[in-house]
Amino acid sequence: MKAKYRILEVVNTPSLVGKTITINAWVRTKRESKNVAFVALNDGTVFDNLQVVIDVQKFDEELLKNISTGAGVGVTGKLVESQGKGQALEMVADSIVLYGPADPTTYPLQKKGHSLEFLREIAHLRFRTNTFGAVFRIRHHMAFAIHQFFDNKSFKYLHAPIITGSDAEGAGEMFHVTNFDLDHIPRTEDGKINFSEDFFGKETNLTVSGQLEGELAALALSEIYTFGPTFRAENSNTSRHLAEFWMIEPEMAFYDITDNMDLAEEFLKYLVNYALQNCRKDLQFLNDMYDKELINRLERVVQTPFVRLTYSQAMDVLLQSGKKFEFPVKWGVDLQSEHERFLVEEHFKNSVILTDYPREIKAFYMKQNDDGKTVKAMDVLFPQIGEIIGGSQREEDYDKLLARINEMGIPHKDMWWYLETRKFGSVPHSGFGLGFERLLLFVTGMKNIRDVIPFPRTPQNAEF
Ligand code: ATP
Ligand code: MN
């Protein structure tokens, strides 16, 4: 019979009562009186701790001293119904193995209640707190739910490249990829960097988006999605931007902008509902500790249809609101976070999908409307977050796309392969990008994007 269990199994298997089993875990807390010690163990598999009752007389004094907060231990004992409240089962220890002690005088998580800022400085240890255990379990479940959602719909998971030879999308905010010796960079006669001698024989960067490659695949497999890391060297040190973040980018042939909006709304609702169904304990903890409105907000998103309106209609709402914004509102300007949050949190009190943005503030590949001024873009705006999804119907007309590429001065050498898809068997298609960490901000109620990714990369920070 199996002797080694995880706390997840103990919590979910009441029939284990009376059995003698082994739990390997880390000590969260220890309370001690003369004859008995209570040790709370956590192995990260579930929010709950397992309480271990230790008869002090039966164990070596030195060993018991080392069973302190943070220590890694294996405890074998009998599971019994708990006397105390808060747990169904507890363990009466028969034997204890000390894998690794954690010196109480130097262990940084000796006490509870550290600030999130402090925990960011010890990101190598913050996994061991209730908060980050909850956040990273939810992160796992959301990643899984994303694959499940698309697999249920027969979308194919496409791995877009991380190294890209085109900078059409991210000009100016891309990270270079090179294996040049930085002290001796080859130059051409006119002093320019000679990329033909670089590893790939051309200038390369880390990708800012897998969309363009996703389109190539969608125009053969019909419905695909990517889910991978993307990189942006934008120097915006905000609570919603990372230099390395994960993005989910579905791309669908034969979808117009309305199909695209419908998919985005169904997708977000599926994910939020999945969290409510599968991450209840972790959500309840975050709700109680950080944000009493969290679960209410999640339930509202699942239950209410999103409001849909055009950028121009949103402009009217903002202009007529009489509100003084830091960034003035005028048709043609990009919406700032304060505008997005006014629409979502104050005006509509609901999630919003905005469409038909001015072409000047949107990417070259978006389908042009007949008015000559706007494109079939769509942004999904969420309470607390602002933009969570950006997407569009793509321009499938070769001549219109080429004209726009020329107008924007995008070099053809970067785009010839993309243009070919509009030359051969071009069809209407659409797609969008969901920032995975923006989704996690919403689902966990965390306020800073650095707290929903294990190892945040931001300006001046890549320590862990
Ligand atoms: P924003 O206006 O918020 O900077 P964007 O318009 O640059 O975002 P897109 O290029 O449309 O973003 O990217 C698609 C999605 O990726 C966004 O809706 C957002 O969820 C996410 N995203 C964009 N930039 C970042 C970033 N630096 N860190 C984390 N997520 C991001
Ligand atoms: Mn956007």
XYZ file of C-alpha atoms and ligand atoms in Angstrom:
496
model
C 0.000 0.000 0.000
C 1.090 3.540 -0.716
C 2.552 5.268 2.326
C 3.645 8.609 0.834
C 0.808 11.124 0.417
C 0.452 14.768 -0.442
C -1.648 17.074 1.701
C -4.022 17.567 -1.244
C -4.910 13.880 -1.010
C -5.276 13.929 2.754
C -7.678 16.860 2.556
C -9.767 15.197 -0.157
C -9.790 11.647 1.203
C -11.606 11.432 4.560
C -11.374 7.625 4.364
C -7.667 7.910 5.182
C -8.593 8.329 8.826
C -6.963 5.610 10.923
C -4.239 4.983 8.321
C -0.547 5.516 8.960
C 1.035 7.554 6.178
C 4.033 9.751 5.414
C 3.854 13.434 4.504
C 6.850 15.342 3.120
C 6.477 19.093 3.521
C 7.740 22.318 5.060
C 6.964 23.587 8.521
C 4.736 26.655 8.531
C 4.328 27.138 12.279
C 5.055 25.384 15.529
C 3.268 25.831 18.862
C 4.761 24.081 21.821
C 3.760 23.373 25.386
C 5.483 21.163 27.930
C 4.229 17.828 26.670
C 2.911 18.410 23.216
C 3.862 20.341 20.089
C 1.568 21.275 17.198
C 3.279 21.669 13.868
C 1.480 22.950 10.763
C 2.887 21.389 7.602
C 2.373 22.683 4.083
C 3.516 21.026 0.868
C 2.042 23.562 -1.559
C -0.255 21.032 -3.227
C -3.286 22.722 -1.688
C -3.969 25.781 0.421
C -4.509 23.783 3.618
C -1.903 22.877 6.196
C -1.832 19.503 7.878
C -1.582 19.720 11.642
C 0.839 17.259 13.233
C 0.594 16.476 16.930
C 3.913 15.573 18.522
C 4.305 13.918 21.918
C 7.392 15.808 23.070
C 8.584 12.989 25.375
C 8.893 10.556 22.460
C 11.362 12.580 20.374
C 14.911 13.778 20.604
C 15.119 17.314 21.964
C 17.663 18.449 19.368
C 15.478 17.147 16.527
C 12.397 18.933 17.852
C 14.332 22.180 18.148
C 15.144 21.968 14.451
C 11.508 21.410 13.461
C 11.037 25.162 13.118
C 9.306 27.411 10.572
C 10.715 26.773 7.104
C 12.335 23.401 7.831
C 11.837 20.595 5.301
C 10.611 17.419 6.988
C 9.061 14.018 6.451
C 6.596 12.922 9.092
C 5.085 9.458 9.437
C 2.092 8.966 11.681
C -1.518 8.019 12.042
C -4.296 10.234 10.694
C -7.005 10.894 13.242
C -10.071 13.085 13.316
C -9.022 16.495 14.467
C -9.944 17.811 17.902
C -9.364 21.432 16.909
C -11.391 23.395 14.410
C -10.323 24.335 10.907
C -9.286 20.882 9.731
C -10.947 17.497 9.436
C -7.872 15.333 9.936
C -4.632 15.673 11.821
C -1.611 13.435 12.202
C -0.127 11.930 15.337
C 3.610 11.691 14.678
C 5.411 8.352 15.002
C 8.667 9.328 13.358
C 10.169 12.457 11.892
C 12.934 12.925 9.324
C 14.579 16.327 9.191
C 15.625 16.918 5.564
C 16.827 20.480 5.987
C 16.564 22.882 8.920
C 15.871 26.637 8.517
C 17.781 28.617 11.110
C 15.177 30.788 12.888
C 17.704 33.573 13.406
C 18.259 34.025 9.660
C 15.216 32.545 7.840
C 13.542 35.574 6.186
C 10.004 34.160 6.468
C 10.253 33.397 10.159
C 7.311 35.728 10.832
C 4.036 36.124 8.953
C 2.608 39.281 7.439
C 5.419 40.544 5.214
C 4.517 43.175 2.629
C 4.223 42.172 -1.017
C 7.039 44.631 -1.769
C 9.362 42.868 0.665
C 8.387 39.471 -0.710
C 9.292 40.664 -4.214
C 12.840 41.189 -2.954
C 12.942 37.575 -1.825
C 11.179 36.144 -4.863
C 13.262 32.963 -4.419
C 11.409 32.252 -1.161
C 8.027 33.894 -1.641
C 6.528 30.678 -3.060
C 6.440 29.500 0.558
C 3.827 32.021 1.660
C 0.070 31.474 1.635
C -0.351 34.321 -0.840
C 2.082 33.106 -3.468
C 1.084 29.495 -3.021
C -2.454 30.602 -3.894
C -1.390 32.848 -6.790
C 0.801 30.251 -8.466
C -1.673 27.440 -8.046
C -4.265 29.668 -9.725
C -1.738 30.500 -12.450
C -1.339 26.796 -13.153
C -5.082 26.168 -13.274
C -5.626 29.102 -15.633
C -2.924 27.876 -18.029
C -4.540 24.455 -18.025
C -8.018 25.922 -18.564
C -6.775 27.887 -21.564
C -5.573 24.731 -23.284
C -8.786 22.942 -22.326
C -10.997 25.715 -23.711
C -9.286 25.632 -27.083
C -8.941 21.873 -27.218
C -12.700 21.571 -26.609
C -13.180 23.706 -29.714
C -10.587 21.802 -31.764
C -8.261 24.791 -32.034
C -4.665 23.709 -32.654
C -1.882 24.851 -30.300
C 0.793 26.550 -32.402
C 4.314 27.284 -31.141
C 5.278 30.635 -32.585
C 8.990 31.419 -32.676
C 10.587 33.358 -29.832
C 13.403 34.675 -31.981
C 12.105 36.701 -34.891
C 13.695 38.270 -37.924
C 11.040 40.933 -38.324
C 10.582 44.057 -36.253
C 7.471 45.219 -38.090
C 5.301 45.120 -34.987
C 7.550 46.244 -32.212
C 9.888 48.790 -33.737
C 11.789 50.446 -30.945
C 10.705 48.246 -28.116
C 12.375 44.963 -28.991
C 15.254 43.128 -27.334
C 18.074 42.284 -29.733
C 19.280 38.715 -30.061
C 22.912 38.310 -31.048
C 25.970 36.224 -30.319
C 28.400 38.949 -31.337
C 31.272 39.599 -28.975
C 29.949 42.930 -27.732
C 33.484 44.346 -27.447
C 34.208 43.594 -31.103
C 31.058 44.076 -33.137
C 31.737 43.651 -36.878
C 31.095 46.805 -38.901
C 30.637 47.432 -42.603
C 32.735 50.011 -44.423
C 30.226 52.745 -43.732
C 30.349 52.004 -39.999
C 27.013 50.196 -39.639
C 26.734 46.964 -37.670
C 27.344 44.080 -40.056
C 24.470 41.755 -39.215
C 25.357 39.422 -42.065
C 28.141 38.148 -39.793
C 25.741 37.613 -36.881
C 24.431 34.174 -35.916
C 21.377 34.248 -38.180
C 22.988 36.354 -40.894
C 20.501 39.132 -40.186
C 19.243 41.317 -37.396
C 17.063 39.355 -34.962
C 14.957 40.168 -31.915
C 12.836 38.554 -29.234
C 9.232 38.425 -30.368
C 6.637 40.971 -29.185
C 3.755 38.812 -30.431
C 3.147 35.523 -32.192
C 0.273 36.922 -34.217
C 1.823 37.229 -37.659
C 3.055 33.645 -37.530
C -0.306 32.609 -36.060
C -2.057 34.059 -39.099
C 0.076 31.932 -41.430
C -1.053 28.787 -39.632
C -4.712 29.852 -39.323
C -4.802 30.301 -43.078
C -4.347 26.544 -43.365
C -5.510 24.969 -40.086
C -8.504 27.319 -39.710
C -8.352 27.838 -35.938
C -5.147 28.007 -33.939
C -3.846 29.611 -30.767
C -0.413 30.426 -29.461
C 0.513 30.570 -25.790
C 4.045 31.682 -25.198
C 6.368 34.306 -23.794
C 6.630 37.707 -25.448
C 9.093 40.477 -24.772
C 8.785 44.231 -24.807
C 11.562 46.641 -23.960
C 9.075 49.427 -23.290
C 10.339 51.434 -20.373
C 6.954 51.771 -18.740
C 7.421 50.989 -15.098
C 3.741 50.468 -14.316
C 1.843 47.922 -12.255
C 0.401 46.437 -15.496
C 3.485 46.070 -17.724
C 6.247 43.486 -17.755
C 9.235 43.239 -20.087
C 8.606 39.487 -20.355
C 5.008 38.321 -20.276
C 2.922 35.451 -21.594
C 0.335 35.935 -24.237
C -2.458 33.780 -25.624
C -3.190 34.611 -29.256
C -5.987 32.752 -31.039
C -6.229 33.344 -34.759
C -9.231 32.148 -36.756
C -9.951 31.917 -40.460
C -13.517 32.772 -41.522
C -14.201 34.854 -38.378
C -15.344 38.438 -38.690
C -15.046 41.022 -35.936
C -18.330 39.933 -34.316
C -17.254 36.272 -34.249
C -14.000 37.509 -32.739
C -15.790 39.434 -29.981
C -18.047 36.474 -29.246
C -15.048 34.183 -28.877
C -13.189 36.644 -26.631
C -16.190 37.029 -24.348
C -16.863 33.295 -24.150
C -13.157 32.655 -23.493
C -12.867 35.138 -20.620
C -16.069 33.893 -19.022
C -14.914 30.287 -19.303
C -11.607 31.093 -17.611
C -13.106 33.133 -14.783
C -15.748 30.494 -14.187
C -13.069 27.796 -14.213
C -11.248 29.642 -11.457
C -14.437 29.965 -9.416
C -15.076 26.240 -9.773
C -11.545 24.914 -9.342
C -9.600 27.404 -7.220
C -12.158 28.155 -4.531
C -9.970 27.911 -1.438
C -7.200 29.992 -2.924
C -9.671 32.616 -4.159
C -11.397 32.741 -0.796
C -8.065 33.406 0.907
C -7.171 36.207 -1.525
C -10.680 37.607 -1.183
C -10.428 37.679 2.613
C -6.863 38.970 2.770
C -6.652 41.513 -0.015
C -9.882 42.350 -1.756
C -13.319 41.710 -0.267
C -14.968 42.374 -3.655
C -12.889 39.814 -5.557
C -15.272 36.868 -5.742
C -18.253 39.165 -6.380
C -16.401 40.750 -9.261
C -15.526 37.370 -10.758
C -19.118 36.197 -10.495
C -20.404 39.355 -12.150
C -18.106 38.909 -15.130
C -19.355 35.368 -15.652
C -23.021 36.362 -15.367
C -23.347 39.633 -17.293
C -23.032 40.176 -21.038
C -20.212 42.591 -21.872
C -21.209 46.042 -23.171
C -20.201 46.561 -26.805
C -19.758 49.959 -28.395
C -17.546 51.766 -30.859
C -14.594 53.955 -30.019
C -16.563 56.950 -31.351
C -19.497 56.202 -29.049
C -17.084 55.814 -26.127
C -15.589 59.201 -26.986
C -19.057 60.740 -26.748
C -19.592 59.151 -23.346
C -16.258 60.502 -22.115
C -16.870 63.982 -23.551
C -20.374 64.181 -22.113
C -19.275 62.912 -18.697
C -18.043 66.359 -17.772
C -15.149 64.667 -15.987
C -11.710 66.253 -15.961
C -9.143 63.694 -17.150
C -5.409 64.064 -16.838
C -5.141 63.213 -20.553
C -7.739 65.297 -22.422
C -10.263 63.451 -24.565
C -10.481 64.155 -28.281
C -11.514 61.938 -31.206
C -8.323 60.324 -32.508
C -6.357 60.005 -29.288
C -5.516 56.630 -27.803
C -7.495 55.780 -24.691
C -5.516 56.049 -21.485
C -6.036 53.771 -18.548
C -8.030 56.509 -16.743
C -10.494 56.679 -19.667
C -10.841 52.909 -19.865
C -11.446 52.623 -16.150
C -14.000 55.431 -16.175
C -16.017 53.606 -18.832
C -15.821 50.246 -17.089
C -15.947 51.134 -13.421
C -17.995 54.315 -13.308
C -20.126 54.629 -16.416
C -21.132 51.120 -17.521
C -20.164 49.299 -14.311
C -19.508 46.349 -16.566
C -16.846 44.881 -18.840
C -16.708 46.648 -22.178
C -15.633 45.758 -25.717
C -14.682 48.772 -27.813
C -14.472 48.485 -31.594
C -13.682 50.562 -34.672
C -10.726 52.596 -33.469
C -9.085 55.353 -35.530
C -6.674 53.710 -37.960
C -3.823 56.048 -36.971
C -3.531 54.588 -33.475
C -3.762 50.943 -34.502
C -1.516 48.405 -36.214
C -1.077 48.115 -39.986
C -2.740 44.714 -40.295
C -6.191 45.701 -39.033
C -9.058 45.623 -41.521
C -9.958 49.059 -42.790
C -13.561 50.227 -42.555
C -15.301 51.868 -45.501
C -15.344 55.250 -43.699
C -11.614 55.549 -44.442
C -10.995 56.612 -40.834
C -11.408 53.573 -38.621
C -10.321 49.935 -38.475
C -12.009 46.775 -37.216
C -10.101 46.702 -33.937
C -11.509 45.466 -30.667
C -10.209 45.955 -27.136
C -11.769 44.249 -24.148
C -11.664 46.430 -21.043
C -12.033 44.946 -17.560
C -12.694 46.467 -14.158
C -9.485 47.143 -12.204
C -7.345 46.252 -15.214
C -8.304 48.341 -18.233
C -7.225 46.630 -21.445
C -7.044 42.878 -21.001
C -7.437 41.862 -24.666
C -6.472 43.612 -27.890
C -7.525 42.207 -31.226
C -8.999 42.837 -34.653
C -10.318 41.488 -37.883
C -7.273 41.366 -40.163
C -6.989 43.108 -43.518
C -7.266 40.323 -46.103
C -7.199 42.546 -49.186
C -3.703 42.486 -50.717
C -3.804 45.985 -52.192
C -5.185 47.655 -49.097
C -2.672 45.912 -46.870
C 0.219 46.803 -49.160
C -0.889 50.426 -49.296
C -0.982 50.592 -45.508
C 2.464 48.962 -45.198
C 3.881 51.520 -47.606
C 2.131 54.374 -45.867
C 3.667 53.338 -42.562
C 7.121 52.816 -44.056
C 7.384 49.154 -43.062
C 10.227 47.527 -45.041
C 9.042 44.910 -47.567
C 11.997 42.657 -46.775
C 10.336 42.038 -43.375
C 6.858 41.464 -44.722
C 6.981 39.623 -48.038
C 5.964 36.294 -46.500
C 3.034 37.875 -44.676
C 1.861 39.585 -47.839
C 1.944 36.299 -49.751
C -0.905 34.946 -47.633
C -3.064 37.721 -49.129
C -1.898 36.804 -52.598
C -2.771 33.111 -52.387
C -6.131 31.983 -51.053
C -6.705 35.009 -48.853
C -9.816 34.737 -46.654
C -11.417 36.845 -43.927
C -9.844 36.140 -40.550
C -9.555 37.553 -37.051
C -7.698 37.127 -33.799
C -6.761 38.668 -30.499
C -4.141 38.668 -27.756
C -4.873 38.060 -24.099
C -2.107 39.055 -21.706
C -1.882 36.086 -19.353
C -0.670 38.172 -16.414
C -3.430 40.762 -16.963
C -5.917 37.903 -16.708
C -4.220 36.736 -13.513
C -4.352 40.233 -12.041
C -8.080 40.138 -12.556
C -8.605 36.619 -11.272
C -6.386 36.886 -8.184
C -7.214 40.490 -7.315
C -3.496 41.244 -6.994
C -2.739 44.860 -7.775
C 0.775 44.594 -9.183
C 1.657 42.473 -12.205
C 4.986 41.587 -10.550
C 2.996 39.473 -8.086
C 1.374 37.135 -10.614
C 4.469 35.931 -12.509
C 7.054 33.805 -10.730
C 10.087 35.791 -11.848
C 9.131 39.289 -13.019
C 11.323 41.014 -15.596
C 10.952 44.777 -15.396
C 13.325 47.696 -16.047
C 16.398 47.288 -13.823
C 15.225 43.959 -12.468
C 16.180 40.437 -13.540
C 17.706 39.110 -10.312
C 15.985 35.783 -9.837
P -1.227 48.533 -23.321
O -1.936 49.585 -24.117
O -1.935 48.125 -22.065
O 0.233 48.819 -23.107
P -0.896 47.166 -25.812
O -1.951 47.875 -26.568
O 0.528 47.485 -26.012
O -1.238 47.227 -24.230
P -1.256 44.707 -27.290
O -0.093 44.927 -28.164
O -2.626 44.876 -27.827
O -1.093 45.578 -25.971
O -1.081 43.275 -26.586
C -2.163 42.399 -26.314
C -2.349 42.166 -24.830
O -1.131 41.853 -24.177
C -2.861 43.388 -24.080
O -4.244 43.488 -24.197
C -2.439 43.087 -22.664
O -3.341 42.175 -22.054
C -1.122 42.372 -22.839
N 0.056 43.220 -22.666
C 0.534 44.144 -23.517
N 1.678 44.687 -23.087
C 1.953 44.083 -21.905
C 3.021 44.179 -20.957
N 4.061 45.007 -21.157
N 2.993 43.386 -19.863
C 1.968 42.519 -19.667
N 0.936 42.372 -20.520
C 0.917 43.130 -21.629
Mn -3.708 46.945 -27.396
